[in-house]
Amino acid sequence: MEEKKKFDFNTIIGFGLIFIIIMWMMYNNRNTELKEQQEKAKKEKIEKQQQAKQVAVKQVTESIKDTTVNDTLKLQKLKGTLGSFAYSATLPSAKESITTLENEFVSLKIANKGGHIVEAILKNYEKFEKNSGQLVELIKDNNSSFNLELQTKDNRVLNTKDLYFEPTLTKVGANQILSMKLKAGANSFLEYKYVLAPKNYLVDFDIRSQGLNGVLNTAKPINLQWDLKTYRNEKSISYENRYAEIYFEYEDGKIDYVGQGNDKEENPEKASFIAYKQHFFSSILLTKTPFATAKLYSNNLVNDEKKDTIFTKQYKATIPLAFTNGELDYKMNWYYGPTDYKTLKQYDRNLEKIVPLGWGIFGWINKFIFIPLFGFLSSFMGLGIAIIIFTIIIKIAMSPITFKSFLSQAKMKVLRPEITEISEKIKDPMKRQQETMKLYNKAGVNPMAGCIPALIQIPFMYASFQFFPSAFELRQKGFLWADDLSSFDAIYTWETHIPIISSIYGNHISLFPILAAIAIFFYMKMTSGDQAMSQPQQEGMPDMAKIMKIMIYVSPVMMLLFFNSYGSGLSLYNFISNLITIGIMLVIKKYFIDSDKIHAQIQENKAKPKTESKFQKKMREMMEQAEEQKKLNKKK
């Protein structure tokens, strides 16, 4: 008999799934094609706009340089492209020319084309290393652009960076004053005014317009565009780049930053300055009238330290400038100079806040202890010796806290046999904890006494991690084999890239981190036993003795890896700090801590009647309540 045919539901489901997948793929491919077409069209549109702009600029340049026609014909020709600003293009100043402002600190060159600074050189600082013969150049070879995007009433969009300004250089007393005017007529113009005083990094910079309310579209703000590709100035480009950042200040004095990495953006409101920081040098735009809004952009340009050797960051700012009564009027400043806390602070504009000293208590320690103390010491002695004396003073000041920590460890070590006995005798965790607390109370020992001093020292340790990398005075100052305390102290380097090692450790060996690692190894070796003995093993808790044994070897290795590319000043501080701590510890153990006397004192304390503190009473009552609750739960 012929077998009846049956529906194979698995086959049907399979074909259905295949059909759905095919339809999804077709839909997805269609979306991808549409997206690609849209992106292509968008790209072509942008390219056409850029080409149109280039053609317009080329036409302007060719028209300006055209000497075959008279001024009247030339003016008419230019008006077709520039409108009212064609007037400025017919002046004798419409040519590639430079005006220099210079004092003891900086040399600034301002171009007729664009009216902006095209070169900013710091005269007292050298690139890379001392005696390199290359001065620090914050602006040079078109790494910077400053532009106002002008929208005219006849629907033109003009960029000041493409137009020619008329320079007028004068002096008032010792101050140099440069007026750069982009003219739309004899008495109508856009003016950039620069004022440079002697021995000053801060330049007065005013932007104002006169008689342009009939030329410019004043219904919308004008976009100020400031771009900068920051040049490398230090020995280690990766270390320098780590501290390169855009900072800005809000109207209320709060400081914020854009962030590290690629394509980072922030949109602050009411910003009173925008700082392009480059670790030890900064370019800052300040304004007395806070910018209503700003769009800030930062991009990392160092992906491979061996290949990316010229620039560190790409910074961009777009800032709308509002009109007041139909005209522009902004009182601003440029700062081109060192990112030095003392130098920045003297301007009383909160600029020193761009120096990263840490937040909260860490910043207070740096501002009120580290900076004044180190500044005083470095004023009359070499920087290396100043670091050593500075470290000795800090460690001596902290020695009472260190003493209390060691004394607490010694007391806990004496009590350890009795605590172990309680642990073995009483199996119930709650009762065991109660008996342990009673023992502490009778003996007059506070189990937290060893932790609190250590916690007090942590802010000082963290503050040092912020202070030394930001200490400008260490730059290119040598000590022993280190030729620059603000950079690594390599005693051996190699060119070949070694996988993993070169990426993590680097292509050099620094000596101060090795010395600091050795010192921290011996310090932990000497203290780990006492710390493990002071705290008995608790049920369910990790074995501290084993953890400390691991940390003895992990900490020095981390020190080597972390500090090898850091500034040698920080490594020197840690090396001396650990040496002094070892010395203080040996002195305290030998002359101040006697285990027999501590044991006798503890036994004497046990015999004395003890009154509970409010805290101890509260803790005891809570434990008793928990124990009663536990008993009730068992009965149920």
mmCIF file of C-alpha atoms in Angstrom, residues 269-563:
data_model
loop_
_atom_site.group_PDB
_atom_site.id
_atom_site.type_symbol
_atom_site.label_atom_id
_atom_site.label_comp_id
_atom_site.label_asym_id
_atom_site.label_seq_id
_atom_site.Cartn_x
_atom_site.Cartn_y
_atom_site.Cartn_z
ATOM 1 C CA GLU A 269 28.530 78.338 27.765
ATOM 2 C CA LYS A 270 29.699 81.629 29.272
ATOM 3 C CA ALA A 271 33.401 80.768 28.884
ATOM 4 C CA SER A 272 35.842 83.489 29.942
ATOM 5 C CA PHE A 273 38.920 81.837 28.455
ATOM 6 C CA ILE A 274 39.881 78.910 26.231
ATOM 7 C CA ALA A 275 43.341 77.425 26.732
ATOM 8 C CA TYR A 276 45.194 75.189 24.287
ATOM 9 C CA LYS A 277 47.575 73.555 26.750
ATOM 10 C CA GLN A 278 50.731 71.705 25.635
ATOM 11 C CA HIS A 279 52.071 70.332 28.931
ATOM 12 C CA PHE A 280 54.679 73.046 29.589
ATOM 13 C CA PHE A 281 53.426 75.751 27.190
ATOM 14 C CA SER A 282 50.009 77.182 26.367
ATOM 15 C CA SER A 283 48.156 79.346 23.865
ATOM 16 C CA ILE A 284 45.186 81.006 25.555
ATOM 17 C CA LEU A 285 42.395 83.270 24.318
ATOM 18 C CA LEU A 286 40.795 85.325 27.102
ATOM 19 C CA THR A 287 37.753 87.577 26.935
ATOM 20 C CA LYS A 288 36.333 90.212 29.288
ATOM 21 C CA THR A 289 32.894 89.590 27.774
ATOM 22 C CA PRO A 290 32.261 85.838 28.306
ATOM 23 C CA PHE A 291 31.567 83.891 25.131
ATOM 24 C CA ALA A 292 27.857 82.996 25.117
ATOM 25 C CA THR A 293 28.614 79.603 23.561
ATOM 26 C CA ALA A 294 31.577 77.768 22.081
ATOM 27 C CA LYS A 295 32.203 74.508 20.270
ATOM 28 C CA LEU A 296 35.553 72.963 21.212
ATOM 29 C CA TYR A 297 37.233 70.024 19.498
ATOM 30 C CA SER A 298 40.374 68.051 20.358
ATOM 31 C CA ASN A 299 42.007 65.218 18.435
ATOM 32 C CA ASN A 300 45.047 63.138 19.303
ATOM 33 C CA LEU A 301 47.759 63.213 16.605
ATOM 34 C CA VAL A 302 50.195 60.794 18.285
ATOM 35 C CA ASN A 303 49.324 57.215 17.403
ATOM 36 C CA ASP A 304 52.861 55.943 16.905
ATOM 37 C CA GLU A 305 55.667 57.676 18.821
ATOM 38 C CA LYS A 306 58.206 56.671 16.174
ATOM 39 C CA LYS A 307 56.228 58.046 13.219
ATOM 40 C CA ASP A 308 54.190 60.912 14.710
ATOM 41 C CA THR A 309 57.061 63.108 15.836
ATOM 42 C CA ILE A 310 56.034 66.687 14.945
ATOM 43 C CA PHE A 311 52.553 67.444 16.325
ATOM 44 C CA THR A 312 50.754 66.329 19.492
ATOM 45 C CA LYS A 313 47.137 67.551 19.253
ATOM 46 C CA GLN A 314 44.709 69.186 16.848
ATOM 47 C CA TYR A 315 42.631 71.859 18.597
ATOM 48 C CA LYS A 316 39.649 73.723 17.150
ATOM 49 C CA ALA A 317 37.247 76.304 18.548
ATOM 50 C CA THR A 318 34.176 77.870 16.960
ATOM 51 C CA ILE A 319 32.851 80.845 18.939
ATOM 52 C CA PRO A 320 29.875 83.012 17.893
ATOM 53 C CA LEU A 321 30.563 86.734 18.496
ATOM 54 C CA ALA A 322 27.398 88.760 19.030
ATOM 55 C CA PHE A 323 26.849 92.304 17.767
ATOM 56 C CA THR A 324 26.137 95.168 20.155
ATOM 57 C CA ASN A 325 24.155 98.031 18.576
ATOM 58 C CA GLY A 326 25.120 96.749 15.156
ATOM 59 C CA GLU A 327 28.871 96.578 15.834
ATOM 60 C CA LEU A 328 31.415 94.138 17.231
ATOM 61 C CA ASP A 329 33.238 95.107 20.426
ATOM 62 C CA TYR A 330 35.230 92.466 22.293
ATOM 63 C CA LYS A 331 38.090 93.157 24.713
ATOM 64 C CA MET A 332 40.282 90.077 24.702
ATOM 65 C CA ASN A 333 43.829 88.869 25.361
ATOM 66 C CA TRP A 334 46.250 86.384 23.885
ATOM 67 C CA TYR A 335 48.637 84.464 26.125
ATOM 68 C CA TYR A 336 51.613 82.714 24.567
ATOM 69 C CA GLY A 337 53.919 81.417 27.259
ATOM 70 C CA PRO A 338 54.887 78.768 29.803
ATOM 71 C CA THR A 339 52.319 76.705 31.690
ATOM 72 C CA ASP A 340 53.987 77.745 34.909
ATOM 73 C CA TYR A 341 51.779 78.055 38.004
ATOM 74 C CA LYS A 342 53.523 81.160 39.353
ATOM 75 C CA THR A 343 53.660 82.925 35.977
ATOM 76 C CA LEU A 344 49.990 82.253 35.245
ATOM 77 C CA LYS A 345 48.844 83.206 38.742
ATOM 78 C CA GLN A 346 50.384 86.692 38.550
ATOM 79 C CA TYR A 347 47.840 87.693 35.877
ATOM 80 C CA ASP A 348 44.973 87.187 38.355
ATOM 81 C CA ARG A 349 42.700 85.683 35.686
ATOM 82 C CA ASN A 350 42.479 82.117 37.106
ATOM 83 C CA LEU A 351 44.888 80.913 34.409
ATOM 84 C CA GLU A 352 46.875 78.925 36.977
ATOM 85 C CA LYS A 353 43.895 76.555 37.224
ATOM 86 C CA ILE A 354 44.901 74.937 33.920
ATOM 87 C CA VAL A 355 47.897 73.444 35.783
ATOM 88 C CA PRO A 356 46.534 70.037 36.900
ATOM 89 C CA LEU A 357 47.218 69.910 40.646
ATOM 90 C CA GLY A 358 44.425 67.508 41.536
ATOM 91 C CA TRP A 359 40.951 68.046 42.957
ATOM 92 C CA GLY A 360 39.868 68.638 46.528
ATOM 93 C CA ILE A 361 42.390 67.926 49.257
ATOM 94 C CA PHE A 362 45.064 66.900 46.711
ATOM 95 C CA GLY A 363 44.911 70.337 45.104
ATOM 96 C CA TRP A 364 45.018 72.044 48.507
ATOM 97 C CA ILE A 365 48.143 70.118 49.489
ATOM 98 C CA ASN A 366 49.827 71.163 46.244
ATOM 99 C CA LYS A 367 48.734 74.817 46.426
ATOM 100 C CA PHE A 368 49.398 75.470 50.095
ATOM 101 C CA ILE A 369 52.246 73.065 50.935
ATOM 102 C CA PHE A 370 54.111 71.635 47.945
ATOM 103 C CA ILE A 371 54.266 74.712 45.680
ATOM 104 C CA PRO A 372 55.318 77.242 48.398
ATOM 105 C CA LEU A 373 57.813 74.855 50.027
ATOM 106 C CA PHE A 374 59.400 73.644 46.801
ATOM 107 C CA GLY A 375 59.401 77.170 45.387
ATOM 108 C CA PHE A 376 61.295 78.406 48.456
ATOM 109 C CA LEU A 377 63.873 75.605 48.321
ATOM 110 C CA SER A 378 64.439 75.830 44.562
ATOM 111 C CA SER A 379 65.039 79.594 44.842
ATOM 112 C CA PHE A 380 68.493 79.100 46.397
ATOM 113 C CA MET A 381 69.615 75.551 45.537
ATOM 114 C CA GLY A 382 69.784 73.144 42.585
ATOM 115 C CA LEU A 383 66.563 71.420 41.594
ATOM 116 C CA GLY A 384 67.818 67.891 42.354
ATOM 117 C CA ILE A 385 68.989 68.871 45.837
ATOM 118 C CA ALA A 386 65.742 70.803 46.327
ATOM 119 C CA ILE A 387 63.736 67.618 45.612
ATOM 120 C CA ILE A 388 65.792 65.673 48.175
ATOM 121 C CA ILE A 389 65.468 68.353 50.898
ATOM 122 C CA PHE A 390 61.786 68.777 50.028
ATOM 123 C CA THR A 391 61.226 65.025 50.441
ATOM 124 C CA ILE A 392 63.109 64.927 53.760
ATOM 125 C CA ILE A 393 60.989 67.776 55.167
ATOM 126 C CA ILE A 394 57.725 66.118 54.074
ATOM 127 C CA LYS A 395 58.707 62.739 55.514
ATOM 128 C CA ILE A 396 59.912 64.233 58.823
ATOM 129 C CA ALA A 397 56.635 66.159 59.105
ATOM 130 C CA MET A 398 54.779 62.874 58.531
ATOM 131 C CA SER A 399 56.973 60.861 60.941
ATOM 132 C CA PRO A 400 54.580 61.167 63.942
ATOM 133 C CA ILE A 401 51.867 59.579 61.795
ATOM 134 C CA THR A 402 54.335 56.898 60.686
ATOM 135 C CA PHE A 403 55.240 56.269 64.330
ATOM 136 C CA LYS A 404 51.581 55.799 65.335
ATOM 137 C CA SER A 405 51.094 53.362 62.473
ATOM 138 C CA PHE A 406 54.108 51.246 63.480
ATOM 139 C CA LEU A 407 53.118 51.391 67.178
ATOM 140 C CA SER A 408 49.615 50.163 66.338
ATOM 141 C CA GLN A 409 51.077 47.298 64.287
ATOM 142 C CA ALA A 410 53.356 46.356 67.207
ATOM 143 C CA LYS A 411 50.393 46.289 69.635
ATOM 144 C CA MET A 412 48.323 44.171 67.285
ATOM 145 C CA LYS A 413 51.265 41.816 66.849
ATOM 146 C CA VAL A 414 51.490 41.342 70.639
ATOM 147 C CA LEU A 415 47.751 40.610 70.814
ATOM 148 C CA ARG A 416 47.782 38.182 67.899
ATOM 149 C CA PRO A 417 48.219 34.988 70.009
ATOM 150 C CA GLU A 418 45.207 35.894 72.153
ATOM 151 C CA ILE A 419 43.118 36.805 69.087
ATOM 152 C CA THR A 420 44.084 33.478 67.475
ATOM 153 C CA GLU A 421 43.077 31.680 70.671
ATOM 154 C CA ILE A 422 39.660 33.375 70.594
ATOM 155 C CA SER A 423 39.237 32.386 66.936
ATOM 156 C CA GLU A 424 40.016 28.741 67.689
ATOM 157 C CA LYS A 425 37.908 28.632 70.831
ATOM 158 C CA ILE A 426 34.760 30.377 69.549
ATOM 159 C CA LYS A 427 33.353 29.180 66.246
ATOM 160 C CA ASP A 428 30.355 31.495 66.045
ATOM 161 C CA PRO A 429 31.447 34.547 63.982
ATOM 162 C CA MET A 430 29.272 37.029 65.902
ATOM 163 C CA LYS A 431 30.428 35.885 69.338
ATOM 164 C CA ARG A 432 34.023 35.725 68.151
ATOM 165 C CA GLN A 433 33.789 39.315 66.975
ATOM 166 C CA GLN A 434 32.280 40.378 70.324
ATOM 167 C CA GLU A 435 35.077 38.719 72.307
ATOM 168 C CA THR A 436 37.720 40.217 70.015
ATOM 169 C CA MET A 437 36.266 43.697 70.519
ATOM 170 C CA LYS A 438 36.262 43.125 74.321
ATOM 171 C CA LEU A 439 39.928 42.172 74.148
ATOM 172 C CA TYR A 440 40.759 45.323 72.182
ATOM 173 C CA ASN A 441 38.834 47.408 74.707
ATOM 174 C CA LYS A 442 40.549 45.836 77.737
ATOM 175 C CA ALA A 443 43.995 46.127 76.194
ATOM 176 C CA GLY A 444 43.424 49.741 75.107
ATOM 177 C CA VAL A 445 44.143 48.935 71.476
ATOM 178 C CA ASN A 446 42.327 50.501 68.544
ATOM 179 C CA PRO A 447 42.415 48.146 65.513
ATOM 180 C CA MET A 448 41.837 51.148 63.229
ATOM 181 C CA ALA A 449 44.824 53.071 64.614
ATOM 182 C CA GLY A 450 47.154 51.523 62.043
ATOM 183 C CA CYS A 451 44.849 52.261 59.094
ATOM 184 C CA ILE A 452 44.069 55.905 59.817
ATOM 185 C CA PRO A 453 47.714 57.125 59.693
ATOM 186 C CA ALA A 454 48.197 55.261 56.420
ATOM 187 C CA LEU A 455 45.041 56.882 54.999
ATOM 188 C CA ILE A 456 46.308 60.322 56.046
ATOM 189 C CA GLN A 457 49.487 59.774 54.011
ATOM 190 C CA ILE A 458 47.625 58.770 50.819
ATOM 191 C CA PRO A 459 46.595 62.362 49.850
ATOM 192 C CA PHE A 460 50.242 63.469 50.084
ATOM 193 C CA MET A 461 51.326 60.574 47.886
ATOM 194 C CA TYR A 462 48.639 61.335 45.275
ATOM 195 C CA ALA A 463 49.435 65.073 45.418
ATOM 196 C CA SER A 464 53.058 64.300 44.502
ATOM 197 C CA PHE A 465 51.836 62.427 41.390
ATOM 198 C CA GLN A 466 50.126 65.650 40.298
ATOM 199 C CA PHE A 467 52.799 68.107 41.449
ATOM 200 C CA PHE A 468 56.004 66.826 39.859
ATOM 201 C CA PRO A 469 54.706 66.279 36.276
ATOM 202 C CA SER A 470 53.300 69.842 36.389
ATOM 203 C CA ALA A 471 56.363 71.525 37.953
ATOM 204 C CA PHE A 472 57.585 73.792 35.143
ATOM 205 C CA GLU A 473 60.764 74.673 37.035
ATOM 206 C CA LEU A 474 62.028 71.103 36.550
ATOM 207 C CA ARG A 475 62.068 71.488 32.757
ATOM 208 C CA GLN A 476 65.580 70.998 31.327
ATOM 209 C CA LYS A 477 67.145 71.117 34.820
ATOM 210 C CA GLY A 478 69.646 68.307 35.346
ATOM 211 C CA PHE A 479 70.745 66.291 38.362
ATOM 212 C CA LEU A 480 73.432 63.605 38.386
ATOM 213 C CA TRP A 481 72.916 61.509 35.215
ATOM 214 C CA ALA A 482 69.437 62.974 34.494
ATOM 215 C CA ASP A 483 69.749 65.885 32.058
ATOM 216 C CA ASP A 484 66.065 66.852 32.416
ATOM 217 C CA LEU A 485 64.128 66.245 35.645
ATOM 218 C CA SER A 486 60.845 66.816 33.810
ATOM 219 C CA SER A 487 61.519 63.871 31.472
ATOM 220 C CA PHE A 488 62.832 60.318 31.792
ATOM 221 C CA ASP A 489 66.481 59.722 32.755
ATOM 222 C CA ALA A 490 67.487 57.148 30.142
ATOM 223 C CA ILE A 491 70.816 55.405 30.731
ATOM 224 C CA TYR A 492 70.339 53.069 27.769
ATOM 225 C CA THR A 493 68.178 53.357 24.627
ATOM 226 C CA TRP A 494 67.573 51.233 21.537
ATOM 227 C CA GLU A 495 65.863 51.770 18.179
ATOM 228 C CA THR A 496 64.508 48.279 17.457
ATOM 229 C CA HIS A 497 60.852 47.782 18.335
ATOM 230 C CA ILE A 498 60.497 44.816 20.683
ATOM 231 C CA PRO A 499 56.906 43.511 20.831
ATOM 232 C CA ILE A 500 55.162 44.031 24.191
ATOM 233 C CA ILE A 501 58.340 45.421 25.841
ATOM 234 C CA SER A 502 58.515 48.524 23.638
ATOM 235 C CA SER A 503 54.758 49.076 23.871
ATOM 236 C CA ILE A 504 54.574 48.774 27.662
ATOM 237 C CA TYR A 505 58.057 49.630 28.940
ATOM 238 C CA GLY A 506 59.445 51.757 26.106
ATOM 239 C CA ASN A 507 62.693 51.792 24.128
ATOM 240 C CA HIS A 508 64.861 53.000 26.977
ATOM 241 C CA ILE A 509 65.880 52.144 30.545
ATOM 242 C CA SER A 510 65.563 54.857 33.189
ATOM 243 C CA LEU A 511 67.690 54.542 36.311
ATOM 244 C CA PHE A 512 65.714 56.479 38.941
ATOM 245 C CA PRO A 513 62.627 54.225 38.538
ATOM 246 C CA ILE A 514 64.897 51.190 39.088
ATOM 247 C CA LEU A 515 66.271 52.717 42.299
ATOM 248 C CA ALA A 516 62.721 53.609 43.416
ATOM 249 C CA ALA A 517 61.569 50.025 42.687
ATOM 250 C CA ILE A 518 64.457 48.575 44.734
ATOM 251 C CA ALA A 519 63.674 50.912 47.624
ATOM 252 C CA ILE A 520 59.961 50.038 47.630
ATOM 253 C CA PHE A 521 60.847 46.310 47.480
ATOM 254 C CA PHE A 522 62.955 46.488 50.651
ATOM 255 C CA TYR A 523 60.415 48.723 52.379
ATOM 256 C CA MET A 524 57.604 46.246 51.696
ATOM 257 C CA LYS A 525 59.846 43.324 52.596
ATOM 258 C CA MET A 526 60.528 44.867 55.993
ATOM 259 C CA THR A 527 56.928 45.871 56.739
ATOM 260 C CA SER A 528 54.868 43.064 55.193
ATOM 261 C CA GLY A 529 55.692 40.636 58.018
ATOM 262 C CA ASP A 530 54.555 43.059 60.695
ATOM 263 C CA GLN A 531 51.396 43.919 58.808
ATOM 264 C CA ALA A 532 50.499 40.262 58.299
ATOM 265 C CA MET A 533 51.250 39.447 61.953
ATOM 266 C CA SER A 534 49.205 42.393 63.198
ATOM 267 C CA GLN A 535 46.001 41.161 61.565
ATOM 268 C CA PRO A 536 45.028 37.511 62.198
ATOM 269 C CA GLN A 537 43.333 35.504 59.509
ATOM 270 C CA GLN A 538 39.551 35.939 59.663
ATOM 271 C CA GLU A 539 37.124 33.277 58.492
ATOM 272 C CA GLY A 540 35.805 34.051 55.033
ATOM 273 C CA MET A 541 38.347 36.830 54.546
ATOM 274 C CA PRO A 542 41.374 36.776 52.191
ATOM 275 C CA ASP A 543 44.715 35.743 53.634
ATOM 276 C CA MET A 544 46.560 39.069 54.054
ATOM 277 C CA ALA A 545 49.896 37.324 54.511
ATOM 278 C CA LYS A 546 49.667 35.776 51.043
ATOM 279 C CA ILE A 547 48.462 39.045 49.510
ATOM 280 C CA MET A 548 51.371 40.966 51.055
ATOM 281 C CA LYS A 549 53.862 38.406 49.752
ATOM 282 C CA ILE A 550 52.500 38.920 46.235
ATOM 283 C CA MET A 551 52.515 42.717 46.597
ATOM 284 C CA ILE A 552 56.200 42.673 47.584
ATOM 285 C CA TYR A 553 57.014 41.708 43.986
ATOM 286 C CA VAL A 554 54.078 43.289 42.140
ATOM 287 C CA SER A 555 54.636 46.834 43.486
ATOM 288 C CA PRO A 556 58.276 47.173 42.295
ATOM 289 C CA VAL A 557 57.362 45.777 38.863
ATOM 290 C CA MET A 558 54.499 48.270 38.569
ATOM 291 C CA MET A 559 56.900 51.020 39.629
ATOM 292 C CA LEU A 560 59.314 50.037 36.836
ATOM 293 C CA LEU A 561 56.630 49.904 34.148
ATOM 294 C CA PHE A 562 54.737 53.006 35.233
ATOM 295 C CA PHE A 563 57.652 55.333 35.948
#
